[in-house]
Amino acid sequence: MEILGYIAALIAAIAFAVLVIFLAKTLKAASRTLNDVASTLEGVEKQMQGITSETAELLSKTNHLAEDIGAKAQKLNTLVDGIEGIGDTVNSLNNSIRNVSNKVALSAEQNTEQTGQVLKWGSVILDLWKKKKQNEANESVSVPAVQPTEQPLPVKETSY
């Protein structure tokens, strides 16, 4: 029976040795995996630093762009306000012209007889003035008699 005890102890020792060997292999594999994870995390950390610096630069450019857009929008608002003022001025001018036109039309309707007489007298005066200018033109233009000269005037030849 003692042999059975020694055999059992030997089997237990071999089983323990096999268990230790498999456990050592598993721990080595786990160690390699953890080393790979550590190196991967280092690479990720470096990439994150690059992304962080690029993000900060992008944020800075975005802020600058937002300030530039704000300044240009303010200038555009000033321009729109100016155009609005011009539009108001044009509307006022149109209203003034409309009022004057309405007043002239109303006055012409109220004084149609006097307006007709003024137009008649105006056309008569204009006709008299044209006749006077025509008479003055006829009197000032007197054609002197042309004396023949001994030598004929040179004639320029033109070809068509």
Short mmCIF file of N, CA and C in Angstrom, two decimals:
data_model
loop_
_atom_site.label_atom_id
_atom_site.label_comp_id
_atom_site.label_asym_id
_atom_site.label_seq_id
_atom_site.Cartn_x
_atom_site.Cartn_y
_atom_site.Cartn_z
N MET A 1 0.78 -1.15 0.00
CA MET A 1 0.00 0.00 0.00
C MET A 1 0.86 1.26 0.00
N GLU A 2 1.96 1.03 0.45
CA GLU A 2 2.87 2.15 0.44
C GLU A 2 3.18 2.53 -1.00
N ILE A 3 3.21 1.56 -1.86
CA ILE A 3 3.51 1.83 -3.25
C ILE A 3 2.38 2.67 -3.84
N LEU A 4 1.20 2.35 -3.46
CA LEU A 4 0.07 3.12 -3.95
C LEU A 4 0.18 4.55 -3.49
N GLY A 5 0.66 4.77 -2.32
CA GLY A 5 0.83 6.12 -1.80
C GLY A 5 1.89 6.85 -2.59
N TYR A 6 3.02 6.08 -2.93
CA TYR A 6 4.09 6.71 -3.70
C TYR A 6 3.62 7.00 -5.13
N ILE A 7 2.85 6.10 -5.71
CA ILE A 7 2.35 6.28 -7.06
C ILE A 7 1.39 7.47 -7.08
N ALA A 8 0.54 7.55 -6.08
CA ALA A 8 -0.41 8.67 -6.00
C ALA A 8 0.34 9.98 -5.84
N ALA A 9 1.44 9.95 -5.03
CA ALA A 9 2.22 11.17 -4.83
C ALA A 9 2.92 11.54 -6.14
N LEU A 10 3.41 10.49 -6.89
CA LEU A 10 4.09 10.75 -8.14
C LEU A 10 3.10 11.31 -9.17
N ILE A 11 1.90 10.76 -9.23
CA ILE A 11 0.88 11.28 -10.15
C ILE A 11 0.52 12.69 -9.78
N ALA A 12 0.38 12.96 -8.50
CA ALA A 12 0.05 14.31 -8.04
C ALA A 12 1.17 15.27 -8.40
N ALA A 13 2.45 14.81 -8.28
CA ALA A 13 3.58 15.68 -8.59
C ALA A 13 3.62 15.96 -10.10
N ILE A 14 3.37 14.92 -10.92
CA ILE A 14 3.38 15.10 -12.37
C ILE A 14 2.23 16.03 -12.76
N ALA A 15 1.07 15.84 -12.18
CA ALA A 15 -0.09 16.70 -12.48
C ALA A 15 0.21 18.14 -12.08
N PHE A 16 0.88 18.27 -10.92
CA PHE A 16 1.23 19.62 -10.46
C PHE A 16 2.24 20.25 -11.42
N ALA A 17 3.21 19.45 -11.91
CA ALA A 17 4.23 19.96 -12.84
C ALA A 17 3.56 20.38 -14.15
N VAL A 18 2.65 19.54 -14.65
CA VAL A 18 1.95 19.88 -15.89
C VAL A 18 1.13 21.14 -15.69
N LEU A 19 0.48 21.26 -14.57
CA LEU A 19 -0.31 22.45 -14.25
C LEU A 19 0.57 23.68 -14.21
N VAL A 20 1.73 23.57 -13.62
CA VAL A 20 2.67 24.69 -13.52
C VAL A 20 3.15 25.08 -14.91
N ILE A 21 3.45 24.09 -15.76
CA ILE A 21 3.95 24.38 -17.11
C ILE A 21 2.86 25.12 -17.92
N PHE A 22 1.63 24.59 -17.88
CA PHE A 22 0.55 25.27 -18.61
C PHE A 22 0.27 26.66 -18.04
N LEU A 23 0.36 26.79 -16.73
CA LEU A 23 0.15 28.10 -16.10
C LEU A 23 1.25 29.07 -16.51
N ALA A 24 2.50 28.58 -16.61
CA ALA A 24 3.62 29.43 -17.03
C ALA A 24 3.40 29.89 -18.48
N LYS A 25 2.98 28.97 -19.37
CA LYS A 25 2.72 29.34 -20.75
C LYS A 25 1.60 30.38 -20.84
N THR A 26 0.56 30.18 -20.05
CA THR A 26 -0.56 31.12 -20.06
C THR A 26 -0.10 32.48 -19.55
N LEU A 27 0.69 32.50 -18.52
CA LEU A 27 1.18 33.78 -17.99
C LEU A 27 2.11 34.48 -18.99
N LYS A 28 2.94 33.68 -19.72
CA LYS A 28 3.81 34.28 -20.73
C LYS A 28 2.95 34.90 -21.85
N ALA A 29 1.93 34.18 -22.28
CA ALA A 29 1.04 34.70 -23.33
C ALA A 29 0.32 35.95 -22.85
N ALA A 30 -0.13 35.93 -21.60
CA ALA A 30 -0.79 37.10 -21.03
C ALA A 30 0.19 38.27 -20.95
N SER A 31 1.45 37.96 -20.60
CA SER A 31 2.47 39.01 -20.50
C SER A 31 2.71 39.63 -21.88
N ARG A 32 2.84 38.78 -22.94
CA ARG A 32 3.02 39.29 -24.29
C ARG A 32 1.82 40.14 -24.71
N THR A 33 0.63 39.68 -24.40
CA THR A 33 -0.58 40.42 -24.75
C THR A 33 -0.59 41.78 -24.06
N LEU A 34 -0.25 41.79 -22.77
CA LEU A 34 -0.21 43.06 -22.03
C LEU A 34 0.86 43.99 -22.58
N ASN A 35 2.01 43.43 -23.01
CA ASN A 35 3.06 44.27 -23.62
C ASN A 35 2.56 44.86 -24.94
N ASP A 36 1.86 44.04 -25.74
CA ASP A 36 1.30 44.55 -26.99
C ASP A 36 0.26 45.64 -26.72
N VAL A 37 -0.58 45.43 -25.72
CA VAL A 37 -1.58 46.43 -25.35
C VAL A 37 -0.89 47.71 -24.89
N ALA A 38 0.19 47.58 -24.13
CA ALA A 38 0.92 48.76 -23.65
C ALA A 38 1.52 49.54 -24.82
N SER A 39 2.11 48.83 -25.79
CA SER A 39 2.70 49.54 -26.94
C SER A 39 1.61 50.17 -27.79
N THR A 40 0.48 49.48 -27.94
CA THR A 40 -0.64 50.05 -28.69
C THR A 40 -1.15 51.31 -28.01
N LEU A 41 -1.26 51.27 -26.69
CA LEU A 41 -1.72 52.45 -25.95
C LEU A 41 -0.73 53.61 -26.07
N GLU A 42 0.57 53.30 -26.13
CA GLU A 42 1.56 54.36 -26.33
C GLU A 42 1.35 55.02 -27.70
N GLY A 43 1.13 54.17 -28.73
CA GLY A 43 0.87 54.71 -30.07
C GLY A 43 -0.40 55.56 -30.09
N VAL A 44 -1.44 55.07 -29.42
CA VAL A 44 -2.69 55.82 -29.35
C VAL A 44 -2.48 57.14 -28.62
N GLU A 45 -1.67 57.11 -27.58
CA GLU A 45 -1.40 58.34 -26.82
C GLU A 45 -0.68 59.37 -27.69
N LYS A 46 0.28 58.92 -28.50
CA LYS A 46 0.99 59.83 -29.40
C LYS A 46 0.04 60.39 -30.45
N GLN A 47 -0.82 59.53 -30.99
CA GLN A 47 -1.79 60.00 -31.97
C GLN A 47 -2.76 60.99 -31.35
N MET A 48 -3.17 60.73 -30.12
CA MET A 48 -4.08 61.65 -29.42
C MET A 48 -3.42 63.00 -29.19
N GLN A 49 -2.11 63.01 -28.91
CA GLN A 49 -1.41 64.29 -28.76
C GLN A 49 -1.41 65.05 -30.08
N GLY A 50 -1.18 64.35 -31.21
CA GLY A 50 -1.23 64.99 -32.52
C GLY A 50 -2.63 65.51 -32.82
N ILE A 51 -3.64 64.70 -32.51
CA ILE A 51 -5.02 65.12 -32.75
C ILE A 51 -5.36 66.31 -31.87
N THR A 52 -4.88 66.30 -30.63
CA THR A 52 -5.16 67.42 -29.72
C THR A 52 -4.54 68.71 -30.24
N SER A 53 -3.28 68.63 -30.72
CA SER A 53 -2.65 69.86 -31.24
C SER A 53 -3.35 70.34 -32.50
N GLU A 54 -3.74 69.42 -33.39
CA GLU A 54 -4.46 69.81 -34.60
C GLU A 54 -5.83 70.38 -34.26
N THR A 55 -6.49 69.81 -33.26
CA THR A 55 -7.79 70.32 -32.85
C THR A 55 -7.66 71.72 -32.27
N ALA A 56 -6.61 71.95 -31.49
CA ALA A 56 -6.39 73.29 -30.93
C ALA A 56 -6.13 74.30 -32.05
N GLU A 57 -5.34 73.90 -33.04
CA GLU A 57 -5.06 74.79 -34.17
C GLU A 57 -6.33 75.06 -34.97
N LEU A 58 -7.12 74.02 -35.19
CA LEU A 58 -8.38 74.17 -35.92
C LEU A 58 -9.34 75.08 -35.16
N LEU A 59 -9.38 74.93 -33.85
CA LEU A 59 -10.24 75.78 -33.02
C LEU A 59 -9.79 77.23 -33.10
N SER A 60 -8.48 77.45 -33.10
CA SER A 60 -7.96 78.81 -33.22
C SER A 60 -8.34 79.43 -34.56
N LYS A 61 -8.19 78.66 -35.64
CA LYS A 61 -8.56 79.16 -36.97
C LYS A 61 -10.07 79.42 -37.05
N THR A 62 -10.84 78.54 -36.44
CA THR A 62 -12.30 78.72 -36.44
C THR A 62 -12.68 79.99 -35.70
N ASN A 63 -12.05 80.26 -34.57
CA ASN A 63 -12.32 81.49 -33.82
C ASN A 63 -11.95 82.72 -34.64
N HIS A 64 -10.80 82.65 -35.31
CA HIS A 64 -10.38 83.78 -36.15
C HIS A 64 -11.37 84.00 -37.28
N LEU A 65 -11.81 82.89 -37.90
CA LEU A 65 -12.78 82.98 -38.98
C LEU A 65 -14.11 83.54 -38.48
N ALA A 66 -14.53 83.13 -37.29
CA ALA A 66 -15.78 83.64 -36.72
C ALA A 66 -15.68 85.14 -36.46
N GLU A 67 -14.53 85.60 -35.96
CA GLU A 67 -14.34 87.04 -35.74
C GLU A 67 -14.38 87.80 -37.06
N ASP A 68 -13.73 87.24 -38.09
CA ASP A 68 -13.72 87.88 -39.41
C ASP A 68 -15.13 87.95 -39.99
N ILE A 69 -15.88 86.87 -39.86
CA ILE A 69 -17.26 86.86 -40.35
C ILE A 69 -18.10 87.87 -39.58
N GLY A 70 -17.89 87.97 -38.27
CA GLY A 70 -18.62 88.95 -37.47
C GLY A 70 -18.34 90.37 -37.91
N ALA A 71 -17.06 90.67 -38.18
CA ALA A 71 -16.70 92.02 -38.62
C ALA A 71 -17.32 92.32 -39.99
N LYS A 72 -17.27 91.35 -40.89
CA LYS A 72 -17.84 91.56 -42.22
C LYS A 72 -19.36 91.68 -42.14
N ALA A 73 -19.97 90.93 -41.25
CA ALA A 73 -21.43 91.03 -41.09
C ALA A 73 -21.80 92.42 -40.56
N GLN A 74 -20.99 92.97 -39.67
CA GLN A 74 -21.24 94.31 -39.15
C GLN A 74 -21.14 95.34 -40.27
N LYS A 75 -20.12 95.19 -41.14
CA LYS A 75 -19.98 96.11 -42.28
C LYS A 75 -21.16 95.96 -43.22
N LEU A 76 -21.59 94.73 -43.42
CA LEU A 76 -22.74 94.49 -44.29
C LEU A 76 -24.01 95.10 -43.70
N ASN A 77 -24.15 95.03 -42.38
CA ASN A 77 -25.31 95.65 -41.73
C ASN A 77 -25.29 97.17 -41.95
N THR A 78 -24.10 97.77 -41.87
CA THR A 78 -23.99 99.21 -42.10
C THR A 78 -24.39 99.54 -43.54
N LEU A 79 -23.95 98.70 -44.48
CA LEU A 79 -24.31 98.92 -45.89
C LEU A 79 -25.82 98.78 -46.08
N VAL A 80 -26.40 97.77 -45.47
CA VAL A 80 -27.86 97.56 -45.60
C VAL A 80 -28.62 98.75 -45.00
N ASP A 81 -28.13 99.25 -43.86
CA ASP A 81 -28.77 100.42 -43.27
C ASP A 81 -28.69 101.63 -44.21
N GLY A 82 -27.54 101.80 -44.86
CA GLY A 82 -27.39 102.90 -45.82
C GLY A 82 -28.32 102.75 -46.99
N ILE A 83 -28.43 101.54 -47.51
CA ILE A 83 -29.34 101.29 -48.64
C ILE A 83 -30.78 101.52 -48.21
N GLU A 84 -31.09 101.14 -46.99
CA GLU A 84 -32.45 101.38 -46.48
C GLU A 84 -32.74 102.87 -46.42
N GLY A 85 -31.73 103.66 -45.99
CA GLY A 85 -31.90 105.11 -45.96
C GLY A 85 -32.11 105.68 -47.36
N ILE A 86 -31.36 105.14 -48.34
CA ILE A 86 -31.55 105.60 -49.72
C ILE A 86 -32.95 105.26 -50.20
N GLY A 87 -33.42 104.06 -49.86
CA GLY A 87 -34.78 103.67 -50.24
C GLY A 87 -35.82 104.59 -49.63
N ASP A 88 -35.62 104.95 -48.37
CA ASP A 88 -36.56 105.89 -47.73
C ASP A 88 -36.55 107.24 -48.44
N THR A 89 -35.33 107.70 -48.81
CA THR A 89 -35.21 108.98 -49.50
C THR A 89 -35.91 108.93 -50.86
N VAL A 90 -35.73 107.84 -51.59
CA VAL A 90 -36.39 107.70 -52.89
C VAL A 90 -37.90 107.68 -52.72
N ASN A 91 -38.38 106.99 -51.70
CA ASN A 91 -39.83 106.98 -51.44
C ASN A 91 -40.34 108.38 -51.13
N SER A 92 -39.58 109.12 -50.32
CA SER A 92 -39.99 110.49 -50.00
C SER A 92 -40.01 111.35 -51.26
N LEU A 93 -38.99 111.18 -52.12
CA LEU A 93 -38.93 111.94 -53.36
C LEU A 93 -40.11 111.58 -54.25
N ASN A 94 -40.43 110.30 -54.35
CA ASN A 94 -41.59 109.88 -55.15
C ASN A 94 -42.88 110.49 -54.60
N ASN A 95 -43.02 110.49 -53.31
CA ASN A 95 -44.22 111.09 -52.70
C ASN A 95 -44.29 112.58 -52.99
N SER A 96 -43.15 113.26 -52.90
CA SER A 96 -43.13 114.71 -53.18
C SER A 96 -43.50 114.98 -54.63
N ILE A 97 -42.91 114.19 -55.56
CA ILE A 97 -43.23 114.37 -56.98
C ILE A 97 -44.71 114.08 -57.23
N ARG A 98 -45.23 113.06 -56.61
CA ARG A 98 -46.64 112.72 -56.77
C ARG A 98 -47.52 113.86 -56.26
N ASN A 99 -47.15 114.42 -55.11
CA ASN A 99 -47.93 115.54 -54.55
C ASN A 99 -47.90 116.75 -55.48
N VAL A 100 -46.70 117.08 -56.00
CA VAL A 100 -46.59 118.23 -56.90
C VAL A 100 -47.40 117.97 -58.17
N SER A 101 -47.30 116.75 -58.70
CA SER A 101 -48.06 116.40 -59.91
C SER A 101 -49.56 116.50 -59.66
N ASN A 102 -50.00 116.02 -58.52
CA ASN A 102 -51.42 116.11 -58.18
C ASN A 102 -51.86 117.57 -58.06
N LYS A 103 -51.01 118.40 -57.46
CA LYS A 103 -51.35 119.82 -57.30
C LYS A 103 -51.42 120.51 -58.66
N VAL A 104 -50.47 120.19 -59.55
CA VAL A 104 -50.47 120.80 -60.88
C VAL A 104 -51.71 120.35 -61.65
N ALA A 105 -52.04 119.06 -61.56
CA ALA A 105 -53.23 118.56 -62.27
C ALA A 105 -54.49 119.21 -61.71
N LEU A 106 -54.58 119.35 -60.40
CA LEU A 106 -55.74 119.98 -59.78
C LEU A 106 -55.84 121.44 -60.20
N SER A 107 -54.70 122.12 -60.20
CA SER A 107 -54.68 123.53 -60.60
C SER A 107 -55.07 123.67 -62.06
N ALA A 108 -54.59 122.76 -62.91
CA ALA A 108 -54.94 122.83 -64.33
C ALA A 108 -56.43 122.58 -64.53
N GLU A 109 -57.00 121.66 -63.77
CA GLU A 109 -58.44 121.41 -63.88
C GLU A 109 -59.25 122.62 -63.43
N GLN A 110 -58.78 123.26 -62.37
CA GLN A 110 -59.52 124.40 -61.84
C GLN A 110 -59.38 125.62 -62.75
N ASN A 111 -58.29 125.74 -63.44
CA ASN A 111 -58.03 126.92 -64.26
C ASN A 111 -57.88 126.53 -65.73
N THR A 112 -58.77 125.70 -66.25
CA THR A 112 -58.65 125.23 -67.63
C THR A 112 -58.76 126.37 -68.63
N GLU A 113 -59.65 127.32 -68.36
CA GLU A 113 -59.83 128.43 -69.30
C GLU A 113 -58.58 129.29 -69.33
N GLN A 114 -58.05 129.60 -68.16
CA GLN A 114 -56.84 130.42 -68.10
C GLN A 114 -55.65 129.67 -68.71
N THR A 115 -55.59 128.35 -68.48
CA THR A 115 -54.49 127.55 -69.04
C THR A 115 -54.56 127.56 -70.56
N GLY A 116 -55.75 127.43 -71.12
CA GLY A 116 -55.91 127.47 -72.57
C GLY A 116 -55.46 128.81 -73.14
N GLN A 117 -55.81 129.89 -72.47
CA GLN A 117 -55.40 131.21 -72.95
C GLN A 117 -53.88 131.36 -72.88
N VAL A 118 -53.29 130.86 -71.80
CA VAL A 118 -51.83 130.95 -71.67
C VAL A 118 -51.17 130.16 -72.78
N LEU A 119 -51.69 128.98 -73.10
CA LEU A 119 -51.11 128.18 -74.18
C LEU A 119 -51.25 128.89 -75.52
N LYS A 120 -52.40 129.50 -75.77
CA LYS A 120 -52.60 130.23 -77.03
C LYS A 120 -51.62 131.38 -77.14
N TRP A 121 -51.51 132.18 -76.06
CA TRP A 121 -50.59 133.32 -76.08
C TRP A 121 -49.14 132.84 -76.23
N GLY A 122 -48.84 131.72 -75.57
CA GLY A 122 -47.47 131.19 -75.66
C GLY A 122 -47.15 130.78 -77.09
N SER A 123 -48.09 130.12 -77.78
CA SER A 123 -47.82 129.70 -79.15
C SER A 123 -47.74 130.91 -80.09
N VAL A 124 -48.56 131.94 -79.84
CA VAL A 124 -48.49 133.15 -80.65
C VAL A 124 -47.14 133.82 -80.48
N ILE A 125 -46.69 133.93 -79.24
CA ILE A 125 -45.40 134.57 -78.96
C ILE A 125 -44.28 133.75 -79.60
N LEU A 126 -44.37 132.45 -79.51
CA LEU A 126 -43.35 131.59 -80.10
C LEU A 126 -43.32 131.74 -81.62
N ASP A 127 -44.48 131.83 -82.26
CA ASP A 127 -44.53 132.03 -83.71
C ASP A 127 -43.92 133.37 -84.09
N LEU A 128 -44.26 134.43 -83.34
CA LEU A 128 -43.69 135.76 -83.62
C LEU A 128 -42.17 135.75 -83.47
N TRP A 129 -41.70 135.09 -82.47
CA TRP A 129 -40.26 135.03 -82.21
C TRP A 129 -39.55 134.29 -83.35
N LYS A 130 -40.14 133.18 -83.82
CA LYS A 130 -39.55 132.44 -84.93
C LYS A 130 -39.51 133.28 -86.21
N LYS A 131 -40.61 134.03 -86.47
CA LYS A 131 -40.64 134.89 -87.66
C LYS A 131 -39.59 135.98 -87.57
N LYS A 132 -39.40 136.53 -86.40
CA LYS A 132 -38.41 137.59 -86.22
C LYS A 132 -37.01 137.04 -86.48
N LYS A 133 -36.73 135.86 -85.95
CA LYS A 133 -35.41 135.25 -86.16
C LYS A 133 -35.19 134.95 -87.65
N GLN A 134 -36.25 134.51 -88.32
CA GLN A 134 -36.14 134.18 -89.74
C GLN A 134 -35.89 135.45 -90.56
N ASN A 135 -36.60 136.55 -90.22
CA ASN A 135 -36.38 137.82 -90.92
C ASN A 135 -34.97 138.33 -90.70
N GLU A 136 -34.48 138.22 -89.46
CA GLU A 136 -33.12 138.67 -89.17
C GLU A 136 -32.11 137.83 -89.95
N ALA A 137 -32.37 136.56 -90.06
CA ALA A 137 -31.46 135.70 -90.80
C ALA A 137 -31.47 136.05 -92.28
N ASN A 138 -32.64 136.35 -92.84
CA ASN A 138 -32.75 136.70 -94.26
C ASN A 138 -32.08 138.03 -94.54
N GLU A 139 -32.17 138.99 -93.64
CA GLU A 139 -31.57 140.31 -93.85
C GLU A 139 -30.05 140.25 -93.72
N SER A 140 -29.55 139.47 -92.81
CA SER A 140 -28.10 139.44 -92.59
C SER A 140 -27.38 138.63 -93.65
N VAL A 141 -28.08 137.76 -94.33
CA VAL A 141 -27.45 136.95 -95.35
C VAL A 141 -27.71 137.61 -96.70
N SER A 142 -26.78 138.38 -97.16
CA SER A 142 -26.89 138.96 -98.50
C SER A 142 -25.74 138.41 -99.30
N VAL A 143 -26.05 137.91 -100.45
CA VAL A 143 -25.04 137.25 -101.25
C VAL A 143 -24.40 138.29 -102.15
N PRO A 144 -23.11 138.57 -101.98
CA PRO A 144 -22.45 139.52 -102.87
C PRO A 144 -22.22 138.88 -104.24
N ALA A 145 -22.20 139.72 -105.24
CA ALA A 145 -21.98 139.22 -106.60
C ALA A 145 -20.55 138.77 -106.71
N VAL A 146 -20.37 137.65 -107.35
CA VAL A 146 -19.03 137.08 -107.48
C VAL A 146 -18.43 137.57 -108.79
N GLN A 147 -17.26 138.14 -108.71
CA GLN A 147 -16.56 138.63 -109.89
C GLN A 147 -15.74 137.48 -110.47
N PRO A 148 -15.81 137.31 -111.76
CA PRO A 148 -15.00 136.25 -112.35
C PRO A 148 -13.54 136.63 -112.28
N THR A 149 -12.72 135.65 -112.03
CA THR A 149 -11.29 135.87 -111.96
C THR A 149 -10.66 135.40 -113.25
N GLU A 150 -9.48 135.84 -113.48
CA GLU A 150 -8.81 135.48 -114.71
C GLU A 150 -8.32 134.05 -114.67
N GLN A 151 -7.91 133.59 -113.53
CA GLN A 151 -7.43 132.22 -113.42
C GLN A 151 -8.52 131.36 -112.79
N PRO A 152 -8.74 130.19 -113.37
CA PRO A 152 -9.75 129.32 -112.76
C PRO A 152 -9.23 128.74 -111.45
N LEU A 153 -10.16 128.50 -110.57
CA LEU A 153 -9.80 127.91 -109.28
C LEU A 153 -9.40 126.45 -109.48
N PRO A 154 -8.44 125.98 -108.71
CA PRO A 154 -8.03 124.57 -108.88
C PRO A 154 -9.15 123.64 -108.42
N VAL A 155 -9.32 122.56 -109.16
CA VAL A 155 -10.36 121.58 -108.83
C VAL A 155 -9.68 120.33 -108.35
N LYS A 156 -10.16 119.82 -107.24
CA LYS A 156 -9.58 118.59 -106.71
C LYS A 156 -10.30 117.41 -107.36
N GLU A 157 -9.51 116.48 -107.79
CA GLU A 157 -10.10 115.30 -108.40
C GLU A 157 -10.32 114.27 -107.31
N THR A 158 -11.49 113.71 -107.34
CA THR A 158 -11.79 112.64 -106.40
C THR A 158 -12.23 111.43 -107.19
N SER A 159 -11.83 110.28 -106.75
CA SER A 159 -12.23 109.06 -107.42
C SER A 159 -13.14 108.29 -106.48
N TYR A 160 -14.15 107.73 -107.06
CA TYR A 160 -15.13 106.99 -106.26
C TYR A 160 -14.99 105.54 -106.50
#
